[in-house]
Amino acid sequence: MLDATLALLSEAGYARLTVEGVAAASGVHKSTLYRWWPDKAALAADALASRMDTGPLPDTGSTRDDLTTWLRGTIANYTATPAGATMPALIADLAGRPGALEAFRAAFLTERRANCAAVLRRGIARGDLPADTDVELFMDALAGAVFYRQLVTGLPVDDRLPDRLVRILGL
């Protein structure tokens, strides 16, 4: 069912995704889907969370290299996969329903942010980052630059961005 959801997201996009279409594509009755997911947003969020790569927790011995490796994986998830392109519409849909966006954050973002936080805390322990580094804000700055370029400015999200961004953030 999750594979069918991702295939339909890739083919038609989030706006045209329907629970009925997923049911037909996966060969189950739509009531089966509704037993597991309350709506298409929850289904799409689960599909994305289960299939998009969280990547390995990089440990190259260099905080700078670890962060650029992590950021390259993040960029690949959102720019090199058709499913990643559906994220803006999905988040907009989730934001309008109480609890839905929080559930998505828990399912989708928790592990990804934990991996990045581990890299940053290791960098603090190594002395590569100041002891008072705001880990949450640092992660927001890394990912935020990617999303802002992708969704707002349309500026390139290319192979050079991770190195440039990490350098701007002081590494």
mmCIF file of C-alpha atoms in Angstrom:
data_model
loop_
_atom_site.group_PDB
_atom_site.id
_atom_site.type_symbol
_atom_site.label_atom_id
_atom_site.label_comp_id
_atom_site.label_asym_id
_atom_site.label_seq_id
_atom_site.Cartn_x
_atom_site.Cartn_y
_atom_site.Cartn_z
ATOM 1 C CA MET A 1 0.000 0.000 0.000
ATOM 2 C CA LEU A 2 2.867 2.372 0.796
ATOM 3 C CA ASP A 3 4.602 1.503 -2.479
ATOM 4 C CA ALA A 4 1.365 2.174 -4.375
ATOM 5 C CA THR A 5 1.036 5.503 -2.563
ATOM 6 C CA LEU A 6 4.555 6.542 -3.542
ATOM 7 C CA ALA A 7 4.014 5.452 -7.137
ATOM 8 C CA LEU A 8 0.827 7.505 -7.372
ATOM 9 C CA LEU A 9 2.490 10.492 -5.702
ATOM 10 C CA SER A 10 5.263 10.306 -8.282
ATOM 11 C CA GLU A 11 2.840 9.986 -11.191
ATOM 12 C CA ALA A 12 0.075 12.401 -10.237
ATOM 13 C CA GLY A 13 1.329 14.493 -7.336
ATOM 14 C CA TYR A 14 -0.217 15.006 -3.940
ATOM 15 C CA ALA A 15 -3.196 17.091 -5.060
ATOM 16 C CA ARG A 16 -4.486 14.279 -7.292
ATOM 17 C CA LEU A 17 -3.720 11.437 -4.868
ATOM 18 C CA THR A 18 -6.848 9.707 -3.574
ATOM 19 C CA VAL A 19 -7.401 6.901 -1.094
ATOM 20 C CA GLU A 20 -9.543 5.208 -3.731
ATOM 21 C CA GLY A 21 -6.684 5.367 -6.227
ATOM 22 C CA VAL A 22 -4.242 3.877 -3.728
ATOM 23 C CA ALA A 23 -6.727 1.117 -2.887
ATOM 24 C CA ALA A 24 -7.138 0.248 -6.568
ATOM 25 C CA ALA A 25 -3.398 0.354 -7.240
ATOM 26 C CA SER A 26 -2.581 -1.834 -4.242
ATOM 27 C CA GLY A 27 -5.451 -4.277 -4.746
ATOM 28 C CA VAL A 28 -7.169 -3.672 -1.426
ATOM 29 C CA HIS A 29 -10.495 -2.174 -0.453
ATOM 30 C CA LYS A 30 -10.363 1.446 0.678
ATOM 31 C CA SER A 31 -11.740 0.411 4.083
ATOM 32 C CA THR A 32 -8.471 -1.474 4.600
ATOM 33 C CA LEU A 33 -6.570 1.755 4.091
ATOM 34 C CA TYR A 34 -8.866 3.647 6.450
ATOM 35 C CA ARG A 35 -8.180 1.061 9.166
ATOM 36 C CA TRP A 36 -4.536 2.110 9.103
ATOM 37 C CA TRP A 37 -4.702 5.763 8.023
ATOM 38 C CA PRO A 38 -7.461 8.310 8.698
ATOM 39 C CA ASP A 39 -6.951 10.182 5.415
ATOM 40 C CA LYS A 40 -4.714 10.651 2.410
ATOM 41 C CA ALA A 41 -2.387 13.034 4.250
ATOM 42 C CA ALA A 42 -1.611 10.458 6.934
ATOM 43 C CA LEU A 43 -1.149 7.780 4.274
ATOM 44 C CA ALA A 44 1.190 9.967 2.210
ATOM 45 C CA ALA A 45 3.152 11.007 5.296
ATOM 46 C CA ASP A 46 3.642 7.385 6.326
ATOM 47 C CA ALA A 47 4.649 6.393 2.812
ATOM 48 C CA LEU A 48 7.245 9.161 2.642
ATOM 49 C CA ALA A 49 8.549 8.499 6.154
ATOM 50 C CA SER A 50 8.943 4.798 5.504
ATOM 51 C CA ARG A 51 10.680 5.061 2.160
ATOM 52 C CA MET A 52 12.770 8.233 2.155
ATOM 53 C CA ASP A 53 16.319 7.616 3.232
ATOM 54 C CA THR A 54 17.388 8.736 6.691
ATOM 55 C CA GLY A 55 20.934 7.976 5.639
ATOM 56 C CA PRO A 56 23.721 6.660 7.771
ATOM 57 C CA LEU A 57 24.900 8.639 10.760
ATOM 58 C CA PRO A 58 28.134 9.972 9.262
ATOM 59 C CA ASP A 59 31.287 9.805 11.360
ATOM 60 C CA THR A 60 34.231 10.751 9.188
ATOM 61 C CA GLY A 61 36.236 12.251 12.042
ATOM 62 C CA SER A 62 35.412 15.746 10.768
ATOM 63 C CA THR A 63 32.292 17.610 11.860
ATOM 64 C CA ARG A 64 32.381 19.614 8.653
ATOM 65 C CA ASP A 65 32.497 16.470 6.503
ATOM 66 C CA ASP A 66 29.824 14.772 8.628
ATOM 67 C CA LEU A 67 27.466 17.728 8.193
ATOM 68 C CA THR A 68 28.021 18.013 4.453
ATOM 69 C CA THR A 69 27.388 14.268 4.128
ATOM 70 C CA TRP A 70 24.179 14.554 6.152
ATOM 71 C CA LEU A 71 23.074 17.579 4.154
ATOM 72 C CA ARG A 72 23.742 15.834 0.827
ATOM 73 C CA GLY A 73 21.403 13.029 1.922
ATOM 74 C CA THR A 74 18.752 15.544 2.937
ATOM 75 C CA ILE A 75 19.032 17.342 -0.387
ATOM 76 C CA ALA A 76 18.805 14.059 -2.303
ATOM 77 C CA ASN A 77 15.595 13.153 -0.463
ATOM 78 C CA TYR A 78 13.880 16.377 -1.487
ATOM 79 C CA THR A 79 15.293 17.029 -4.932
ATOM 80 C CA ALA A 80 16.230 13.663 -6.432
ATOM 81 C CA THR A 81 13.059 11.738 -5.617
ATOM 82 C CA PRO A 82 9.608 12.332 -7.052
ATOM 83 C CA ALA A 83 8.171 11.736 -3.596
ATOM 84 C CA GLY A 84 10.258 14.569 -2.187
ATOM 85 C CA ALA A 85 8.619 16.981 -4.586
ATOM 86 C CA THR A 86 5.249 16.247 -2.962
ATOM 87 C CA MET A 87 6.399 17.468 0.451
ATOM 88 C CA PRO A 88 5.241 21.116 0.156
ATOM 89 C CA ALA A 89 1.654 20.190 -0.738
ATOM 90 C CA LEU A 90 1.560 17.500 1.925
ATOM 91 C CA ILE A 91 2.776 19.844 4.664
ATOM 92 C CA ALA A 92 0.279 22.510 3.607
ATOM 93 C CA ASP A 93 -2.542 19.968 3.837
ATOM 94 C CA LEU A 94 -1.363 18.649 7.202
ATOM 95 C CA ALA A 95 -0.989 22.133 8.686
ATOM 96 C CA GLY A 96 -4.710 22.791 8.505
ATOM 97 C CA ARG A 97 -5.691 19.840 10.687
ATOM 98 C CA PRO A 98 -5.094 19.641 14.439
ATOM 99 C CA GLY A 99 -2.582 16.977 15.333
ATOM 100 C CA ALA A 100 -1.806 15.977 11.749
ATOM 101 C CA LEU A 101 1.360 18.018 11.346
ATOM 102 C CA GLU A 102 2.614 16.937 14.762
ATOM 103 C CA ALA A 103 2.077 13.281 13.825
ATOM 104 C CA PHE A 104 4.006 13.829 10.603
ATOM 105 C CA ARG A 105 6.848 15.472 12.479
ATOM 106 C CA ALA A 106 7.002 12.516 14.842
ATOM 107 C CA ALA A 107 6.959 9.951 12.032
ATOM 108 C CA PHE A 108 9.110 11.754 9.517
ATOM 109 C CA LEU A 109 11.410 14.253 11.184
ATOM 110 C CA THR A 110 12.344 12.708 14.518
ATOM 111 C CA GLU A 111 14.968 10.264 13.235
ATOM 112 C CA ARG A 112 16.352 12.684 10.664
ATOM 113 C CA ARG A 113 16.796 15.460 13.227
ATOM 114 C CA ALA A 114 18.214 13.016 15.779
ATOM 115 C CA ASN A 115 20.916 11.996 13.290
ATOM 116 C CA CYS A 116 21.860 15.601 12.613
ATOM 117 C CA ALA A 117 21.773 16.462 16.330
ATOM 118 C CA ALA A 118 24.140 13.572 17.041
ATOM 119 C CA VAL A 119 26.594 14.941 14.464
ATOM 120 C CA LEU A 120 26.378 18.414 16.008
ATOM 121 C CA ARG A 121 26.796 17.150 19.587
ATOM 122 C CA ARG A 122 29.800 15.123 18.492
ATOM 123 C CA GLY A 123 31.185 18.302 16.899
ATOM 124 C CA ILE A 124 30.685 20.156 20.182
ATOM 125 C CA ALA A 125 32.461 17.368 22.077
ATOM 126 C CA ARG A 126 35.358 17.515 19.581
ATOM 127 C CA GLY A 127 35.645 21.259 20.017
ATOM 128 C CA ASP A 128 34.712 21.923 16.380
ATOM 129 C CA LEU A 129 31.631 23.869 17.504
ATOM 130 C CA PRO A 130 31.222 26.168 20.505
ATOM 131 C CA ALA A 131 29.889 24.486 23.645
ATOM 132 C CA ASP A 132 26.871 26.801 23.641
ATOM 133 C CA THR A 133 25.825 25.965 20.071
ATOM 134 C CA ASP A 134 22.047 25.959 19.744
ATOM 135 C CA VAL A 135 21.681 22.520 18.148
ATOM 136 C CA GLU A 136 18.017 22.982 17.184
ATOM 137 C CA LEU A 137 18.664 26.349 15.538
ATOM 138 C CA PHE A 138 21.743 25.028 13.741
ATOM 139 C CA MET A 139 19.665 22.174 12.274
ATOM 140 C CA ASP A 140 16.959 24.632 11.232
ATOM 141 C CA ALA A 141 19.555 26.772 9.470
ATOM 142 C CA LEU A 142 20.911 23.768 7.557
ATOM 143 C CA ALA A 143 17.577 22.372 6.412
ATOM 144 C CA GLY A 144 15.877 25.761 6.196
ATOM 145 C CA ALA A 145 18.280 26.999 3.546
ATOM 146 C CA VAL A 146 17.525 23.962 1.400
ATOM 147 C CA PHE A 147 13.750 24.334 1.715
ATOM 148 C CA TYR A 148 13.815 28.099 1.209
ATOM 149 C CA ARG A 149 15.712 27.699 -2.036
ATOM 150 C CA GLN A 150 13.517 24.848 -3.175
ATOM 151 C CA LEU A 151 10.175 26.423 -2.282
ATOM 152 C CA VAL A 152 10.614 30.195 -2.327
ATOM 153 C CA THR A 153 13.545 31.553 -4.298
ATOM 154 C CA GLY A 154 14.101 28.777 -6.814
ATOM 155 C CA LEU A 155 17.839 29.254 -6.460
ATOM 156 C CA PRO A 156 19.929 26.162 -7.160
ATOM 157 C CA VAL A 157 20.074 23.325 -4.673
ATOM 158 C CA ASP A 158 23.163 21.816 -6.200
ATOM 159 C CA ASP A 159 26.220 19.761 -5.224
ATOM 160 C CA ARG A 160 28.052 22.851 -3.965
ATOM 161 C CA LEU A 161 25.352 23.946 -1.525
ATOM 162 C CA PRO A 162 26.276 21.635 1.389
ATOM 163 C CA ASP A 163 29.901 22.811 1.465
ATOM 164 C CA ARG A 164 28.941 26.464 1.098
ATOM 165 C CA LEU A 165 26.244 26.265 3.746
ATOM 166 C CA VAL A 166 28.399 24.493 6.317
ATOM 167 C CA ARG A 167 31.170 27.040 5.697
ATOM 168 C CA ILE A 168 28.753 29.945 6.224
ATOM 169 C CA LEU A 169 27.686 28.355 9.516
ATOM 170 C CA GLY A 170 31.263 28.473 10.745
ATOM 171 C CA LEU A 171 32.883 25.160 9.821
#
